[in-house]
Amino acid sequence: MDEIEKRLLELVPKNMAERGMITLDALLAPIKDILNRRRFPDAPLLEMQIEWMLQLLSSLDSDKDPKAIRVGEREARVATPLVSRLAAGFNHGVGRSGHVTAPQPKAVGASLMQQICNAMVTDAIRRLGLPNIRHGLVLPLSTGMSIGLSLAALRRELGVRTVLYPRVDHKSPLRGVALTGIEIKPMPTILEGDAVRADMDAIEKTIKNTRDASVIATTTFFPPRESDPVKDIARLCEDHQVPLVINNAYGVQSESVMKSIRSAIDAGRVDIVVQSTDKNFLTPVGGSIVVAPKPETIEQVAETYAGRASAAPVVQLLASLTAIGMKRYQELRAEQKKNRQLLGALLQETAEKVGQRLLDVENAVSCAMTIDGMNAHEIGARLYNERVTGPRAVSQGEYGSCIDDYPHSYVVMNAAIGASQWDVERAIEKLFKVVAGL
Amino acid sequence: MDEIEKRLLELVPKNMAERGMITLDALLAPIKDILNRRRFPDAPLLEMQIEWMLQLLSSLDSDKDPKAIRVGEREARVATPLVSRLAAGFNHGVGRSGHVTAPQPKAVGASLMQQICNAMVTDAIRRLGLPNIRHGLVLPLSTGMSIGLSLAALRRELGVRTVLYPRVDHKSPLRGVALTGIEIKPMPTILEGDAVRADMDAIEKTIKNTRDASVIATTTFFPPRESDPVKDIARLCEDHQVPLVINNAYGVQSESVMKSIRSAIDAGRVDIVVQSTDKNFLTPVGGSIVVAPKPETIEQVAETYAGRASAAPVVQLLASLTAIGMKRYQELRAEQKKNRQLLGALLQETAEKVGQRLLDVENAVSCAMTIDGMNAHEIGARLYNERVTGPRAVSQGEYGSCIDDYPHSYVVMNAAIGASQWDVERAIEKLFKVVAGL
Amino acid sequence: MDEIEKRLLELVPKNMAERGMITLDALLAPIKDILNRRRFPDAPLLEMQIEWMLQLLSSLDSDKDPKAIRVGEREARVATPLVSRLAAGFNHGVGRSGHVTAPQPKAVGASLMQQICNAMVTDAIRRLGLPNIRHGLVLPLSTGMSIGLSLAALRRELGVRTVLYPRVDHKSPLRGVALTGIEIKPMPTILEGDAVRADMDAIEKTIKNTRDASVIATTTFFPPRESDPVKDIARLCEDHQVPLVINNAYGVQSESVMKSIRSAIDAGRVDIVVQSTDKNFLTPVGGSIVVAPKPETIEQVAETYAGRASAAPVVQLLASLTAIGMKRYQELRAEQKKNRQLLGALLQETAEKVGQRLLDVENAVSCAMTIDGMNAHEIGARLYNERVTGPRAVSQGEYGSCIDDYPHSYVVMNAAIGASQWDVERAIEKLFKVVAGL
Amino acid sequence: MDEIEKRLLELVPKNMAERGMITLDALLAPIKDILNRRRFPDAPLLEMQIEWMLQLLSSLDSDKDPKAIRVGEREARVATPLVSRLAAGFNHGVGRSGHVTAPQPKAVGASLMQQICNAMVTDAIRRLGLPNIRHGLVLPLSTGMSIGLSLAALRRELGVRTVLYPRVDHKSPLRGVALTGIEIKPMPTILEGDAVRADMDAIEKTIKNTRDASVIATTTFFPPRESDPVKDIARLCEDHQVPLVINNAYGVQSESVMKSIRSAIDAGRVDIVVQSTDKNFLTPVGGSIVVAPKPETIEQVAETYAGRASAAPVVQLLASLTAIGMKRYQELRAEQKKNRQLLGALLQETAEKVGQRLLDVENAVSCAMTIDGMNAHEIGARLYNERVTGPRAVSQGEYGSCIDDYPHSYVVMNAAIGASQWDVERAIEKLFKVVAGL
């Protein structure tokens, strides 16, 4: 930069040179701020600032050194500049063999980038509702895989052998646990009105009778399933000294979900909270965020990933957080809330028109209408053909309701963060068209 | 395309329009060929052709549909176009919940892209030495993690509980297995001359006495460790009906390593062969390739990953394969072989000058010189400061030699695929400078 | 595309394949529409659609043909892919030797791109207020140079030797005419109240007494200069059979300016209207748009440029028009109007506070406040240092007022298209700070 | 940068931080060198270094200042980030109203970029054969337009009214002069053997009898036209105090052409030498380079362009020069020479096979074979369809031979800089196929 300034002063009039440096400084200021403070920025950065930041960081990695002499078996050599661009230049990935957040001597820039991202997302999650978590980590893995890694870390450190899992009809977390070989004890759910809820009595009973137990609680799923009462579960875990992992897949977007987790941490024992990057922070699919009230827990999870990992999910999250910023995130949250209300109201209207009704289930993101007596699969297929993506149509008694013999068929729609009023209104129109047209 | 042609004919003279279409067709021909045949191309594609192919594919995903009505909780919404560019547009990632290669209805293009990549890399590996493998899969995970997933799949399908692992001083595979909870029985190594080799007698004895066993064999590591005799191990596994996973981390670059695996498959039992994307195919770090003689094995591994995954390692491998092509890969292999010979010769010379000697160890990529009586750590640190990346300096008896009490200190260097003669020559110069300067 | 569809049907379930094609078609539909109709689109295209359109077009040029055999002295060979990217792939530029819009046999795509851009901008200008122009052309030249080219074309075709130019204190058009060697007869201006206006009597007198005359009229400049009465001048030109070129530098943004030109064309003789690309259509600096009521005039101007030209200004305009669209342009115009009113109101307030007054001059974009008794240069310098760009501070009697001995010092600010309310409010704050601080 | 270093030291181990800074410094060193010395670099820069340099420079322009308050009518506002990328961020273009190289206060970075480019290309041309030129300028205009601007500058400064132009059958320079209104006196050519040459007697006679004359001499054209004897013409111009402009369109690639111009400057009067950017330096079409022995001449030409101009041709040249470097340029020149010899030899062979002969004409780039008795137009059309671009087939007596009644039909091919041996060999094959197939 000093070179630039010196040159400017020789080549253009002094006041112009000074003006140029002011512009450059103003442009770099938020980048420096991020490097310095590693906080979730209030205001978003411009695309060019983000690109510049990434370029600066990736330029610290040894594969960029034109004078490096490379005699390792793995030196981040890439076939063409295009391939490097596809990785935003972070060709060394992140991590070291056996520790996914350890500084990598060949990849100083990637190491720094990862630290910044981890610190920034931790700051974001703290400010978005969990001030009582202390440390966080982005894993280039699905939420399900990260739950698996979390449990494997808890096994290594605390001797966990079994996990109690209040039933959620979702394959991914189950497979994540299956990978670890830890025994899953499925906990039953109960039907209360329309809602399907965790059976707290069963959990309490089982926890007492299980050695080396742990628990997975779930905050976000589709109606009729409701969030698990994480505060109660956390207390139970505290009482029985049992580790608790919360699957908070897309709960960061919801103030109420975050509030429930916050009070769970305050009131009881929560070891780890796992959430998706894409479902909460508008990134491409592929990463998850693990946060914990105790810093050492995160270290332990980090040591559970075997080898170096793709930098892509980390870079994408860093870019996304930086492009959104706290202020806009709060606006997005407010829009989500408004759209969720709209979705409820419109679905109610539609239900009335077609002789169905809304399921009376508490859910911050999703909403369901019965389609009793109708062909759920047909409705699903027709909505797909109408270019409505993401609704779920479930037949009475089918897998998906998180309980055997759920008494209704129903269709679920979401008003998730990033969705627009247009989406909600059009989806309802199409639903009406489809349902009325059957 | 027909639109374009029609327009051209209206707007420019006929022969010009035809000429334009010929150019466009010639440009698209290799892309069509890849879509059609999904083979490792002989000739490389141009950067712009690769970009076009990726753009075409990612444009099939529903998040690109301007008329899609999105009411799911996960709709590949991204914060800004920059974030999408960082993912080459594959914002939906790859896979479905619970099956990482299942076609994803919202991500038709990503599904296709992944299938093409898997087919192409399988073709590449078949033509590069393993014609007897049938199916392959790119996982967005490190080699160590993929070994873990492979074993977890073998546990689920075949009841594996224990794995025999001839000692290699490398943390990543160990952690990969640890994640699964499968018991590791470390198999001892023996010293024969300078070389450290798997103790076949110990393996044979243990395999007989172990229920639900499996074996990991390793083809590529640093001297003094030599490759495991995979053919013999495969025969043993065949005889005892024990699954075998081969960790072929960077063996694709070597004809001789591939030949040994090929004969292992022919002569005995090999269930899975795992290799790194970056170490063999000049991609950024973050992926691995799992291939198997039986197609169903790959399906089983695919079902072991929990949830959707980042598309980045898959896209990067596809781009890299397409940018290299078979012909150039063969040239790269020939260069690797030549550089390996040069490395041996120059290291020999240097050893003689400084009163040391070469370790007499067979290794297709690496070569080691003793540094007995010298401070290995000091040598390592000085080489790092001389901007030599990737050499390993190991003290007598230290972790890294894959045996207790290895009698030499030594320094290892690699002539891996993609390294240049310049790297080898400069590294030797620096090594001499450092060693002579102690 | 057919290939893609075929492949999809083989590789993914039928309904998914169909869904993918629907997305792709929806994405391509606006591109096809532009190729077909070459109109200014109502709705903007997405960045990725624009990039795709440009890539498709540039891929028709012969330098992209991998089988082309190139034995010309000029074959659009470029040093590296980066250099090609800097030209969006249009390495052949636009035009042929001696005709800047003639189809170039080696550059079918660039030829098509240029035709689309010319047609689209002509459509835009017609719909933005000049339905009576028939043909248009983007020149990769400044407005001043394009005025020069226009006059040179009028000399060649109609024998123009002299141009009457009602005084505007702007160097660029003067230099553009000077380049052609055509004699400039500066026409005086007169002071009416605060406003400086063209002296119509002088023009009328001179036009009668000048052989082979032509006229340049100006619609947009800074106060105290007002727009020339183009309708009156056009009538005069009609009466005396004298060609008229209108310098409409940044008038497209203003409905009232466009209305005056429209009525000038209807009521009298207008040969050519020249406008800037960047000042009206938010492109980078470097192009201008020449439109004319008679198609042949545009042909004649096109034949006046010598050789092939950079495609950049044409590509940039095409991208910009496509990224804005008619609807958004109308919004931008409405914002401009509102900001102009705000600027007037705030400047009025400020003037009152500091004992100055607004100049009573009609101007659709700019507004001026007297700074009598103050040091105009000091004010200009301080505003520059306050990071206010674009204001003009002129001392009494100085060049810039378009008349000798203008009786006021004043400062001018603009509320041009693309400026924001923030700009206007901050500029006024800073102006007050500077003026009050003197 | 200091920030980065400080951060690194806090976040990663000290030796890693230092290593990262070494990489960054090594990467930035050639960029700093270019900013400091503004010379044609010996070694090329990497793509990422060039992109970084451009980004750094464009970030000095006021439109990048997030705190700039913009109240001008022209503030480099752009529709979308894509549009800015299409201009590499130089949205303000280059130059000021009335001086295309004057520093633009709003565009400090573009001003600097332009100065660097002008200095670098001047250095390149000096080192590539014209050490006796002193100053140079890139104009975003065709060679023909630049010749026009040059003459217009000479008219303004020295009173030139007429230009003597030894006949070359090329429209572009003629139109460039026509634009200025300067009278063209075409000078005849004479036939000597096969060659068409300038008639020096006619020039000498006319120069004596013409007031306010100037001369355009041409160094590069197609056979049968030979280069003008620029040394003799320069002496004549010196003797008669007549300005000389040399059209050196694609002569920089040829040592012999450059030598002839060098001796012309030494021996006589040369005012201006104009050359193409794309034909000599592998850039996209759209720029030309004006160099002169006297610095003030370049200033005068710069003042002749009216207004600001597109930065694209300047940026593209800067990128191209930086991506090639002196060493590679010399290799390219050597390849060109070899390919030209090959072209001659193969064309000779072909001529013998089909009963024609080579035209005996001296030309550093092109070579021609007679096609007497054949249909030249048919040959041209067939070569076009065979994807041979750039050959010229001319019928006996037709426009193109630069003389009336040239006695042969012939076909011309070029071995220009950047063409490959493959091009030459394939073109000859196709030519034989076409000619033999008639």
Short mmCIF file of N, CA and C in Angstrom, two decimals, chain C residues 208-267:
data_model
loop_
_atom_site.label_atom_id
_atom_site.label_comp_id
_atom_site.label_asym_id
_atom_site.label_seq_id
_atom_site.Cartn_x
_atom_site.Cartn_y
_atom_site.Cartn_z
N LYS C 208 -28.94 32.27 -42.55
CA LYS C 208 -29.29 32.81 -43.87
C LYS C 208 -28.06 33.14 -44.69
N ASN C 209 -27.01 33.57 -43.98
CA ASN C 209 -25.84 34.08 -44.68
C ASN C 209 -24.70 33.09 -44.79
N THR C 210 -24.97 31.82 -44.46
CA THR C 210 -23.88 30.85 -44.47
C THR C 210 -24.16 29.76 -45.48
N ARG C 211 -23.20 29.54 -46.36
CA ARG C 211 -23.36 28.43 -47.32
C ARG C 211 -22.97 27.12 -46.67
N ASP C 212 -23.62 26.04 -47.03
CA ASP C 212 -23.26 24.69 -46.57
C ASP C 212 -23.21 24.62 -45.05
N ALA C 213 -24.18 25.25 -44.43
CA ALA C 213 -24.19 25.30 -42.96
C ALA C 213 -24.82 24.07 -42.34
N SER C 214 -24.58 23.91 -41.07
CA SER C 214 -25.28 22.94 -40.24
C SER C 214 -25.35 23.54 -38.84
N VAL C 215 -26.11 22.89 -37.96
CA VAL C 215 -26.27 23.43 -36.60
C VAL C 215 -26.09 22.31 -35.59
N ILE C 216 -25.43 22.63 -34.47
CA ILE C 216 -25.46 21.74 -33.30
C ILE C 216 -26.29 22.42 -32.22
N ALA C 217 -27.30 21.75 -31.74
CA ALA C 217 -28.06 22.28 -30.60
C ALA C 217 -27.82 21.38 -29.39
N THR C 218 -27.91 21.97 -28.22
CA THR C 218 -27.57 21.25 -26.99
C THR C 218 -28.77 21.23 -26.04
N THR C 219 -29.08 20.04 -25.53
CA THR C 219 -30.24 19.97 -24.61
C THR C 219 -29.85 19.93 -23.15
N THR C 220 -28.65 19.41 -22.85
CA THR C 220 -28.30 19.25 -21.43
C THR C 220 -26.98 19.92 -21.12
N PHE C 221 -27.03 20.86 -20.20
CA PHE C 221 -25.82 21.48 -19.67
C PHE C 221 -26.14 22.04 -18.30
N PHE C 222 -25.15 22.69 -17.71
CA PHE C 222 -25.31 23.16 -16.34
C PHE C 222 -25.92 24.55 -16.31
N PRO C 223 -26.67 24.86 -15.28
CA PRO C 223 -27.09 26.23 -15.07
C PRO C 223 -25.84 27.10 -14.91
N PRO C 224 -25.90 28.33 -15.35
CA PRO C 224 -27.08 29.08 -15.78
C PRO C 224 -27.51 28.80 -17.22
N ARG C 225 -26.76 27.95 -17.96
CA ARG C 225 -27.14 27.65 -19.34
C ARG C 225 -28.43 26.84 -19.33
N GLU C 226 -29.37 27.26 -20.19
CA GLU C 226 -30.58 26.45 -20.38
C GLU C 226 -30.48 25.66 -21.69
N SER C 227 -31.34 24.66 -21.81
CA SER C 227 -31.42 23.89 -23.07
C SER C 227 -31.71 24.82 -24.23
N ASP C 228 -31.17 24.45 -25.39
CA ASP C 228 -31.53 25.20 -26.59
C ASP C 228 -32.98 24.87 -26.94
N PRO C 229 -33.68 25.85 -27.54
CA PRO C 229 -35.08 25.61 -27.97
C PRO C 229 -35.06 24.76 -29.23
N VAL C 230 -34.95 23.45 -29.07
CA VAL C 230 -34.69 22.59 -30.22
C VAL C 230 -35.81 22.61 -31.25
N LYS C 231 -37.03 22.83 -30.77
CA LYS C 231 -38.14 22.86 -31.73
C LYS C 231 -38.00 24.07 -32.67
N ASP C 232 -37.70 25.21 -32.08
CA ASP C 232 -37.52 26.42 -32.90
C ASP C 232 -36.34 26.26 -33.86
N ILE C 233 -35.27 25.71 -33.32
CA ILE C 233 -34.08 25.54 -34.17
C ILE C 233 -34.38 24.56 -35.29
N ALA C 234 -35.11 23.48 -34.98
CA ALA C 234 -35.44 22.49 -36.00
C ALA C 234 -36.30 23.11 -37.10
N ARG C 235 -37.20 23.99 -36.70
CA ARG C 235 -38.03 24.68 -37.72
C ARG C 235 -37.17 25.55 -38.63
N LEU C 236 -36.26 26.26 -37.99
CA LEU C 236 -35.34 27.11 -38.75
C LEU C 236 -34.54 26.27 -39.73
N CYS C 237 -34.06 25.13 -39.27
CA CYS C 237 -33.25 24.24 -40.11
C CYS C 237 -34.09 23.70 -41.27
N GLU C 238 -35.33 23.38 -40.95
CA GLU C 238 -36.24 22.92 -42.01
C GLU C 238 -36.40 24.01 -43.06
N ASP C 239 -36.65 25.23 -42.57
CA ASP C 239 -36.90 26.32 -43.49
C ASP C 239 -35.70 26.57 -44.40
N HIS C 240 -34.50 26.45 -43.84
CA HIS C 240 -33.32 26.78 -44.63
C HIS C 240 -32.59 25.56 -45.14
N GLN C 241 -33.23 24.40 -44.99
CA GLN C 241 -32.62 23.15 -45.47
C GLN C 241 -31.21 22.97 -44.96
N VAL C 242 -31.10 23.10 -43.66
CA VAL C 242 -29.80 22.99 -43.01
C VAL C 242 -29.85 21.81 -42.03
N PRO C 243 -28.87 20.92 -42.09
CA PRO C 243 -28.88 19.77 -41.17
C PRO C 243 -28.70 20.18 -39.71
N LEU C 244 -29.36 19.44 -38.84
CA LEU C 244 -29.28 19.73 -37.40
C LEU C 244 -28.85 18.47 -36.65
N VAL C 245 -27.82 18.66 -35.82
CA VAL C 245 -27.37 17.60 -34.90
C VAL C 245 -27.69 18.05 -33.48
N ILE C 246 -28.40 17.21 -32.75
CA ILE C 246 -28.70 17.56 -31.36
C ILE C 246 -27.78 16.80 -30.42
N ASN C 247 -27.06 17.55 -29.60
CA ASN C 247 -26.24 16.95 -28.55
C ASN C 247 -27.12 16.78 -27.31
N ASN C 248 -27.60 15.54 -27.16
CA ASN C 248 -28.54 15.22 -26.08
C ASN C 248 -27.83 14.41 -25.00
N ALA C 249 -26.64 14.90 -24.62
CA ALA C 249 -25.69 14.09 -23.83
C ALA C 249 -26.34 13.26 -22.74
N TYR C 250 -27.07 13.90 -21.83
CA TYR C 250 -27.69 13.09 -20.78
C TYR C 250 -29.18 13.36 -20.66
N GLY C 251 -29.78 13.57 -21.83
CA GLY C 251 -31.19 13.94 -21.85
C GLY C 251 -32.16 12.77 -21.83
N VAL C 252 -31.68 11.55 -22.08
CA VAL C 252 -32.64 10.43 -22.14
C VAL C 252 -33.32 10.22 -20.79
N GLN C 253 -32.60 10.55 -19.74
CA GLN C 253 -33.16 10.37 -18.41
C GLN C 253 -34.34 11.28 -18.12
N SER C 254 -34.52 12.32 -18.92
CA SER C 254 -35.54 13.33 -18.63
C SER C 254 -36.68 13.28 -19.62
N GLU C 255 -37.87 13.03 -19.13
CA GLU C 255 -39.04 13.02 -20.01
C GLU C 255 -39.24 14.35 -20.73
N SER C 256 -38.98 15.45 -20.00
CA SER C 256 -39.26 16.75 -20.61
C SER C 256 -38.27 17.04 -21.74
N VAL C 257 -37.01 16.68 -21.52
CA VAL C 257 -36.03 16.89 -22.60
C VAL C 257 -36.41 16.05 -23.81
N MET C 258 -36.79 14.81 -23.57
CA MET C 258 -37.13 13.92 -24.68
C MET C 258 -38.37 14.45 -25.42
N LYS C 259 -39.30 14.98 -24.66
CA LYS C 259 -40.50 15.54 -25.29
C LYS C 259 -40.13 16.69 -26.23
N SER C 260 -39.21 17.54 -25.78
CA SER C 260 -38.82 18.68 -26.62
C SER C 260 -38.16 18.20 -27.91
N ILE C 261 -37.35 17.14 -27.82
CA ILE C 261 -36.71 16.63 -29.04
C ILE C 261 -37.75 16.00 -29.96
N ARG C 262 -38.66 15.27 -29.35
CA ARG C 262 -39.72 14.65 -30.15
C ARG C 262 -40.47 15.69 -30.96
N SER C 263 -40.82 16.79 -30.30
CA SER C 263 -41.60 17.80 -31.04
C SER C 263 -40.72 18.51 -32.05
N ALA C 264 -39.41 18.59 -31.77
CA ALA C 264 -38.50 19.18 -32.76
C ALA C 264 -38.49 18.34 -34.02
N ILE C 265 -38.43 17.00 -33.85
CA ILE C 265 -38.43 16.11 -35.02
C ILE C 265 -39.74 16.26 -35.78
N ASP C 266 -40.84 16.32 -35.03
CA ASP C 266 -42.15 16.43 -35.69
C ASP C 266 -42.32 17.76 -36.42
N ALA C 267 -41.78 18.80 -35.79
CA ALA C 267 -42.08 20.14 -36.31
C ALA C 267 -41.08 20.63 -37.33
#
